[in-house]
Coordinates of C-alpha atoms and ligand atoms in Angstrom, one line a residue:
X1 CA 3.4 -20.8 16.2
X2 CA 0.4 -20.8 15.0
X3 CA -1.1 -17.3 12.7
X4 CA -3.2 -15.4 15.3
X5 CA -6.7 -13.8 13.2
X6 CA -7.9 -11.3 15.4
X7 CA -12.0 -11.0 14.6
X8 CA -13.6 -7.4 15.3
X9 CA -17.5 -7.8 16.4
X10 CA -20.2 -5.1 16.4
X11 CA -23.6 -5.5 17.6
X12 CA -25.9 -6.8 13.9
X13 CA -27.9 -10.0 14.5
X14 CA -25.7 -11.7 13.0
X15 CA -23.3 -12.0 14.8
X16 CA -24.3 -15.4 15.5
X17 CA -21.8 -16.2 12.4
X18 CA -19.1 -15.1 14.2
X19 CA -19.8 -18.5 16.1
X20 CA -18.7 -20.3 13.4
X21 CA -15.9 -17.9 11.9
X22 CA -14.1 -18.4 14.5
X23 CA -14.6 -22.6 14.7
X24 CA -13.9 -22.6 11.1
X25 CA -10.1 -20.7 11.1
X26 CA -9.8 -23.4 14.0
X27 CA -9.9 -26.2 11.3
X28 CA -7.5 -24.3 9.0
X29 CA -5.5 -23.7 12.2
X30 CA -5.3 -20.5 13.2
X31 CA -5.1 -18.9 16.9
X32 CA -8.7 -16.9 17.4
X33 CA -8.8 -13.2 20.0
X34 CA -12.4 -11.7 19.8
X35 CA -13.2 -8.0 20.0
X36 CA -15.8 -7.0 20.1
X37 CA -17.8 -3.6 20.6
X38 CA -20.1 -3.0 23.9
X39 CA -23.3 -3.3 22.3
X40 CA -22.7 -6.6 21.0
X41 CA -22.3 -8.2 24.3
X42 CA -26.1 -7.2 24.7
X43 CA -26.3 -9.7 21.8
X44 CA -24.5 -11.8 22.3
X45 CA -22.1 -13.1 25.8
X46 CA -18.1 -12.4 25.6
X47 CA -17.6 -15.5 27.8
X48 CA -19.1 -17.8 25.0
X49 CA -16.1 -15.9 22.7
X50 CA -13.4 -16.8 24.9
X51 CA -14.8 -20.5 25.4
X52 CA -14.5 -20.5 21.9
X53 CA -11.4 -18.5 21.6
X54 CA -10.0 -19.9 24.4
X55 CA -8.7 -15.9 24.6
X56 CA -9.2 -13.7 26.5
X57 CA -12.2 -11.0 24.6
X58 CA -11.3 -7.4 24.8
X59 CA -14.2 -5.2 25.6
X60 CA -14.0 -2.6 27.6
X61 CA -10.4 -0.8 27.2
X62 CA -10.3 0.2 31.0
X63 CA -11.4 -2.8 32.1
X64 CA -8.1 -4.8 30.5
X65 CA -5.2 -2.3 30.6
X66 CA -6.0 -3.2 34.3
X67 CA -4.5 -6.5 33.7
X68 CA -1.3 -4.9 33.7
X69 CA -0.7 -4.6 29.7
X70 CA -1.2 -2.2 27.0
X71 CA -4.0 -5.1 25.2
X72 CA -4.8 -3.4 22.6
X73 CA -1.2 -2.5 21.1
X74 CA -0.4 -6.2 22.6
X75 CA -2.7 -7.9 20.3
X76 CA -2.5 -5.9 17.7
X77 CA 1.6 -6.9 17.3
X78 CA 0.8 -10.3 18.2
X79 CA -1.7 -10.1 14.9
X80 CA -1.7 -10.9 11.8
X81 CA -5.5 -10.6 10.2
X82 CA -7.1 -8.4 11.9
X83 CA -11.3 -9.2 10.5
X84 CA -14.0 -7.2 11.6
X85 CA -17.3 -9.2 11.3
X86 CA -19.8 -8.5 11.1
X87 CA -19.4 -4.7 10.8
X88 CA -21.8 -2.1 11.6
X89 CA -22.2 1.2 9.8
X90 CA -21.4 2.5 13.2
X91 CA -18.1 0.5 13.6
X92 CA -17.4 2.0 9.8
X93 CA -18.4 5.1 10.1
X94 CA -14.9 5.7 13.5
X95 CA -12.9 3.1 11.3
X96 CA -13.6 6.2 8.5
X97 CA -12.7 8.7 10.7
X98 CA -10.0 7.4 12.6
X99 CA -12.4 7.3 15.6
X100 CA -10.8 5.6 18.3
X101 CA -13.4 5.6 21.3
X102 CA -13.1 1.7 23.2
X103 CA -11.7 -1.2 22.3
X104 CA -12.6 -2.2 18.9
X105 CA -11.9 1.7 17.2
X106 CA -8.2 2.1 19.1
X107 CA -7.2 -1.3 17.9
X108 CA -8.0 -0.3 14.7
X109 CA -5.7 2.4 14.6
X110 CA -2.9 -0.1 16.9
X111 CA -2.6 -3.0 13.7
X112 CA -0.2 -2.9 10.7
X113 CA -1.5 -6.1 9.5
X114 CA -3.6 -6.4 6.4
X115 CA -7.6 -5.4 7.8
X116 CA -10.8 -7.5 6.5
X117 CA -14.5 -5.4 7.0
X118 CA -17.9 -7.8 6.2
X119 CA -20.4 -5.3 6.3
X120 CA -23.3 -6.8 7.8
X121 CA -26.5 -3.7 8.0
X122 CA -30.1 -2.9 6.8
X123 CA -30.3 -2.1 3.4
X124 CA -31.4 1.6 3.5
X125 CA -28.0 1.7 5.7
X126 CA -26.3 -0.3 3.2
X127 CA -26.7 1.7 0.3
X128 CA -26.6 4.8 2.9
X129 CA -24.1 7.6 0.7
X130 CA -22.5 8.1 3.6
X131 CA -21.5 4.7 4.4
X132 CA -21.0 3.7 0.6
X133 CA -18.6 7.1 1.2
X134 CA -16.9 5.9 5.1
X135 CA -16.2 2.2 2.1
X136 CA -14.7 3.9 -0.7
X137 CA -12.3 6.1 2.1
X138 CA -11.5 2.5 3.6
X139 CA -11.0 0.8 0.8
X140 CA -8.3 3.7 -0.8
X141 CA -6.4 2.9 2.5
X142 CA -6.3 -0.6 1.7
X143 CA -8.9 -2.1 4.1
X144 CA -10.6 -4.5 1.9
X145 CA -14.4 -5.0 2.5
X146 CA -16.0 -8.6 1.5
X147 CA -19.6 -7.0 0.5
X148 CA -22.5 -8.8 2.0
X149 CA -24.9 -10.5 0.4
X150 CA -28.3 -9.9 -0.9
X151 CA -31.4 -11.8 0.5
X152 CA -33.9 -12.1 4.3
X153 CA -32.8 -9.6 6.6
X154 CA -33.3 -10.1 10.0
X155 CA -35.4 -6.9 9.9
X156 CA -38.0 -8.5 7.6
X157 CA -36.8 -6.7 4.8
X158 CA -35.3 -8.6 1.9
X159 CA -32.2 -6.9 0.3
X160 CA -28.2 -6.5 -0.1
X161 CA -27.1 -6.0 3.9
X162 CA -26.0 -9.9 4.3
X163 CA -23.4 -10.9 5.8
X164 CA -21.5 -12.5 3.4
X165 CA -21.2 -16.4 4.7
X166 CA -18.1 -17.5 7.0
X167 CA -17.1 -19.6 4.7
X168 CA -16.2 -17.2 1.7
X169 CA -15.1 -14.6 5.5
X170 CA -12.9 -17.2 6.3
X171 CA -10.8 -17.9 2.7
X172 CA -10.9 -14.0 2.4
X173 CA -8.9 -14.0 5.4
X174 CA -6.7 -17.5 3.9
X175 CA -5.7 -14.6 1.2
X176 CA -4.6 -12.1 2.5
X177 CA -2.4 -14.1 4.4
X178 CA -0.5 -15.4 1.5
X179 CA -0.8 -12.2 -0.2
X180 CA 0.9 -11.0 3.1
X181 CA 4.3 -13.3 2.2
X182 CA 4.3 -13.1 -1.4
X183 CA 7.6 -10.9 -1.6
X184 CA 8.9 -12.3 2.3
X185 CA 12.5 -13.4 2.1
X186 CA 13.3 -10.3 -1.6
X187 CA 14.7 -7.5 -0.9
X188 CA 13.0 -4.3 -2.9
X189 CA 14.7 -1.1 -3.8
X190 CA 12.1 1.6 -4.7
X191 CA 13.2 5.4 -5.9
X192 CA 10.7 8.0 -5.2
X193 CA 10.5 12.2 -5.7
X194 CA 11.9 14.2 -7.7
X195 CA 16.2 15.0 -7.8
X196 CA 17.5 18.8 -7.3
X197 CA 20.1 19.9 -10.0
X198 CA 21.7 22.8 -8.2
X199 CA 23.9 26.1 -9.4
X200 CA 24.8 27.5 -6.5
X201 CA 23.4 27.0 -2.5
X202 CA 19.8 28.6 -2.8
X203 CA 18.7 27.7 -6.6
X204 CA 18.4 24.4 -8.8
X205 CA 17.1 22.3 -11.7
X206 CA 13.9 20.4 -10.7
X207 CA 10.0 19.0 -11.5
X208 CA 7.0 18.2 -9.5
X209 CA 7.1 14.9 -8.8
X210 CA 5.8 15.0 -4.6
X211 CA 7.4 11.2 -3.7
X212 CA 3.9 10.3 -3.0
X213 CA 3.9 7.9 -6.0
X214 CA 7.5 6.4 -4.3
X215 CA 6.3 5.6 -1.4
X216 CA 2.7 4.0 -1.9
X217 CA 5.3 2.2 -3.9
X218 CA 7.6 1.1 -1.1
X219 CA 4.8 0.7 1.7
X220 CA 2.5 -1.6 -0.8
X221 CA 6.2 -3.9 -1.1
X222 CA 6.1 -3.9 3.1
X223 CA 2.5 -4.6 3.1
X224 CA 4.0 -8.1 0.7
X225 CA 6.2 -8.9 3.0
X226 CA 9.3 -8.0 1.0
X227 CA 12.8 -5.8 2.9
X228 CA 11.8 -2.2 1.2
X229 CA 15.4 0.1 1.2
X230 CA 13.8 3.4 -0.3
X231 CA 15.7 6.3 -2.0
X232 CA 14.7 9.8 -2.1
X233 CA 15.1 13.2 -3.2
X234 CA 13.6 15.7 -1.7
X235 CA 10.1 15.6 -0.3
X236 CA 8.0 16.6 2.7
X237 CA 6.8 12.9 3.5
X238 CA 7.2 10.8 6.4
X239 CA 9.3 7.1 4.9
X240 CA 7.1 4.6 5.7
X241 CA 7.6 2.4 9.0
X242 CA 10.1 0.0 8.6
X243 CA 11.7 0.7 5.0
X244 CA 16.0 1.9 5.5
X245 CA 15.9 5.3 4.5
X246 CA 18.6 6.8 2.3
X247 CA 18.1 10.8 1.7
X248 CA 19.6 12.4 -1.2
X249 CA 19.7 15.7 -3.0
X250 CA 21.4 14.7 -6.9
X251 CA 20.8 12.5 -9.4
X252 CA 24.6 11.4 -8.7
X253 CA 23.5 10.7 -5.4
X254 CA 20.6 9.3 -6.8
X255 CA 23.0 7.5 -8.4
X256 CA 25.4 6.1 -5.9
X257 CA 22.8 4.8 -3.8
X258 CA 20.6 3.0 -5.9
X259 CA 24.6 1.3 -7.4
X260 CA 25.7 0.5 -3.7
X261 CA 22.1 -1.0 -3.0
X262 CA 21.4 -3.0 -6.5
X263 CA 24.1 -5.5 -5.1
X264 CA 21.7 -6.7 -1.7
X265 CA 18.0 -6.3 -4.0
X266 CA 16.4 -8.8 -6.2
X267 CA 13.5 -6.3 -7.3
X268 CA 14.4 -2.6 -8.8
X269 CA 10.7 -0.3 -8.8
X270 CA 13.1 3.1 -9.7
X271 CA 10.1 5.7 -9.6
X272 CA 12.3 8.5 -9.5
X273 CA 11.6 11.3 -11.8
X274 CA 15.4 11.7 -12.5
X275 CA 17.3 15.1 -14.2
X276 CA 17.7 14.8 -16.7
X277 CA 20.4 18.1 -16.5
X278 CA 22.9 19.3 -14.3
X279 CA 24.7 22.3 -14.2
X280 CA 28.2 21.9 -15.9
X281 CA 29.6 24.7 -12.8
X282 CA 27.8 24.7 -9.3
X283 CA 29.4 27.0 -7.1
X284 CA 29.7 26.8 -4.1
X285 CA 28.7 30.1 -2.9
X286 CA 25.1 31.9 -4.2
X287 CA 25.8 34.2 -7.5
X288 CA 25.0 37.3 -7.2
X289 CA 22.6 38.8 -9.3
X290 CA 25.0 41.0 -11.0
X291 CA 27.5 38.2 -11.5
X292 CA 24.5 35.6 -13.0
X293 CA 26.2 34.7 -16.6
X294 CA 24.0 36.0 -19.3
X295 CA 24.1 32.0 -20.4
X296 CA 24.2 28.8 -18.3
X297 CA 25.5 25.6 -19.7
X298 CA 24.4 22.4 -19.1
X299 CA 25.7 18.0 -19.4
X300 CA 23.3 15.1 -19.1
X301 CA 23.3 13.3 -15.8
X302 CA 23.4 9.5 -15.8
X303 CA 20.6 7.3 -17.3
X304 CA 20.8 5.2 -14.0
X305 CA 18.1 2.3 -14.9
X306 CA 20.1 1.9 -18.6
X307 CA 23.4 1.8 -16.5
X308 CA 21.4 -1.0 -14.1
X309 CA 19.5 -2.5 -17.1
X310 CA 22.8 -4.0 -19.4
X311 CA 24.0 -5.9 -15.4
X312 CA 20.4 -6.3 -14.7
X313 CA 21.5 -10.2 -14.1
X314 CA 18.1 -12.1 -12.6
X315 CA 17.5 -9.0 -11.0
X316 CA 14.0 -7.7 -11.7
X317 CA 14.1 -4.2 -13.2
X318 CA 10.7 -1.7 -12.9
X319 CA 10.7 1.3 -14.8
X320 CA 8.9 4.4 -14.8
X321 CA 7.4 7.0 -17.7
X322 CA 6.5 10.3 -17.5
X323 CA 5.2 10.5 -20.7
X324 CA 3.5 13.6 -22.8
X325 CA 2.7 12.2 -25.9
X326 CA 3.4 8.7 -28.0
X327 CA 2.7 7.4 -24.9
X328 CA 2.9 3.6 -25.2
X329 CA 5.4 3.6 -28.2
X330 CA 8.1 6.2 -25.7
X331 CA 6.9 3.5 -22.9
X332 CA 8.3 0.7 -25.0
X333 CA 11.2 2.2 -26.1
X334 CA 12.3 2.8 -23.0
X335 CA 11.1 -0.9 -22.1
X336 CA 13.8 -2.4 -24.1
X337 CA 16.6 0.2 -23.9
X338 CA 16.0 -0.2 -20.3
X339 CA 16.4 -3.5 -20.3
X340 CA 13.6 -3.5 -18.3
X341 CA 10.7 -6.2 -16.9
X342 CA 8.0 -3.3 -16.2
X343 CA 8.0 -0.1 -17.3
X344 CA 5.1 2.1 -15.3
X345 CA 3.6 5.1 -17.8
X346 CA 2.2 8.0 -16.7
X347 CA 0.9 10.9 -18.1
X348 CA 2.1 13.9 -17.1
X349 CA 1.0 16.4 -19.3
X350 CA -3.3 15.8 -17.6
X351 CA -4.1 18.1 -14.3
X352 CA -5.1 16.5 -10.9
X353 CA -3.2 12.9 -12.1
X354 CA 0.6 12.1 -11.5
X355 CA 2.7 14.1 -11.2
X356 CA 2.3 16.6 -7.9
X357 CA -1.6 15.2 -7.7
X358 CA -3.2 12.7 -5.0
X359 CA -4.4 10.0 -8.0
X360 CA -3.1 8.1 -10.5
X361 CA -3.7 6.7 -14.0
X362 CA -1.3 4.6 -15.5
X363 CA -0.9 1.5 -18.6
X364 CA 1.7 -0.7 -16.8
X365 CA 3.2 -2.7 -19.9
X366 CA 5.4 -5.8 -19.6
X367 CA 8.2 -7.4 -21.6
X368 CA 6.1 -10.0 -22.1
X369 CA 3.5 -8.0 -24.0
X370 CA 1.1 -7.7 -21.0
X371 CA -0.9 -4.9 -20.9
X372 CA -2.9 -2.9 -18.3
X373 CA -4.4 0.2 -17.8
X374 CA -5.8 1.1 -14.7
X375 CA -8.7 3.7 -14.0
X376 CA -7.8 6.6 -12.3
X377 CA -6.9 6.1 -8.5
X378 CA -5.4 7.1 -5.5
X379 CA -1.5 6.8 -5.9
X380 CA -1.8 3.7 -2.4
X381 CA -4.1 1.4 -5.1
X382 CA -2.0 2.4 -8.1
X383 CA 1.2 1.2 -5.6
X384 CA -0.5 -1.9 -4.4
X385 CA -2.0 -3.0 -8.1
X386 CA 2.0 -2.4 -9.1
X387 CA 3.7 -4.5 -6.2
X388 CA 0.4 -6.9 -7.4
X389 CA 2.1 -7.2 -11.0
X390 CA 5.6 -7.8 -10.0
X391 CA 4.4 -9.9 -7.1
X392 CA 2.9 -12.0 -10.1
X393 CA 5.8 -11.4 -12.9
X394 CA 8.2 -12.7 -9.8
X395 CA 5.5 -16.2 -9.2
X396 CA 5.7 -16.7 -12.7
X397 CA 9.9 -16.3 -13.2
X398 CA 10.6 -18.5 -10.4
X399 CA 7.8 -21.3 -12.2
X400 CA 9.7 -21.6 -14.9
X401 CA 13.2 -21.3 -13.8
X402 CA 11.4 -24.4 -11.9
X403 CA 12.4 -22.5 -8.6
Ligands
CTP1 N1 15.6 7.1 -15.3 C1 17.0 7.6 -14.6 N2 18.3 7.8 -15.0 C2 18.3 9.4 -15.3 C3 16.9 9.3 -16.0 C4 15.8 8.2 -15.7 O1 17.0 6.0 -13.8 N3 18.8 10.0 -15.3 C5 14.8 6.5 -14.7 C6 13.7 7.2 -14.2 O2 13.4 6.7 -12.8 C7 12.2 6.1 -14.7 C8 12.9 6.0 -16.5 O3 14.3 5.6 -16.1 O4 11.9 5.0 -14.3 C9 12.9 6.6 -17.1 O5 12.3 8.1 -17.0 P1 12.0 8.8 -17.9 O6 11.9 10.1 -17.4 O7 9.8 8.7 -17.9 O8 12.6 9.0 -19.1 P2 13.9 9.2 -19.5 O9 14.9 8.5 -19.7 O10 14.3 10.5 -18.7 O11 14.1 9.9 -21.1 P3 12.9 11.5 -21.7 O12 13.4 12.4 -20.6 O13 13.6 11.7 -23.3 O14 11.5 10.7 -22.0

């Protein structure tokens, strides 16, 4: 069965190029379905899109619903990549704001596949801060933007805002499809969040990890086609749809789940902030304050990653390092001692990044000497970069072993 590309079309003069995009996609063997905004149909007839694509066109939400099926959901499930070309300032704004008031914008909310947006508009509109902010928001949510080119615009101006060429848009769609399957057939085990080491039922030792980084990694791995197992300490987050979720509390519970899942794992990403200590004695009842001991003994927990590293076989191990000083030196030591393939280092002493924050900046070190430092980005973006690097590593590894 050929892969389905859904093409969103909004009302820009460059709408004529959508026909060429459909043709190019069909030449590459893709099936195409078109969804237009009502305004786009004032420039071009949906009948043309229907004739070209050989599929019903989505325009009027309620008209389509009358056909007995919930089209926007049904079509979304069958879509491999959703590309919007041309995308106007209005549709970009709606997508960024989560407004779903017509077929196209509702479809965007319903898809669970890579989304590509190719804007087209007048240069002044394109450079408006509102449009830039909306595009930045969409980018941080994982939408790919194909920046428009510079040239003659329909309004008679010269400038930025010209819809990217159809071949470029088709190439971006093919790239997104390829990326989507980079980890297909692989099982990725991700650990996330803090652990809690209880002293009694109401008191525990923990750390400020929110789990956001690990959940973002799990989601990024899902998007690359992997089967994902997420072992998580206590967080306030919803597990990404499609992961096998294991909830744990203490380091020893996390160790148990990781060891159990490791047999079927190809890639372990250990991003959890595992407590290094636990209380030597745990009371089953709440300790009354007058009975609180003057000293409380702690003992080390097991280093889960180190234990796994000593018997990793052919599997890929990725660790995290939370550091406040001698960042690179400490991380390289952990990379070696825990027998890792890669380590992702994040500073935990800076405000606004790392522990508990929405953003992060990481240094990425691999056992083959590669070193990449990211800018400060959303944890979702960092997650995608880390998973992309893991994908490249797996690819190189396969090439070396002749697979
Ligand atoms: N880790 C683990 N088990 C532990 C402690 C840490 O598996 N008991 C893992 C973490 O998930 C992370 C890596 O080891 O992937 C490094 O954790 P980090 O806290 O940075 O370092 P530690 O090894 O605990 O050393 P230190 O706290 O002294 O820096």
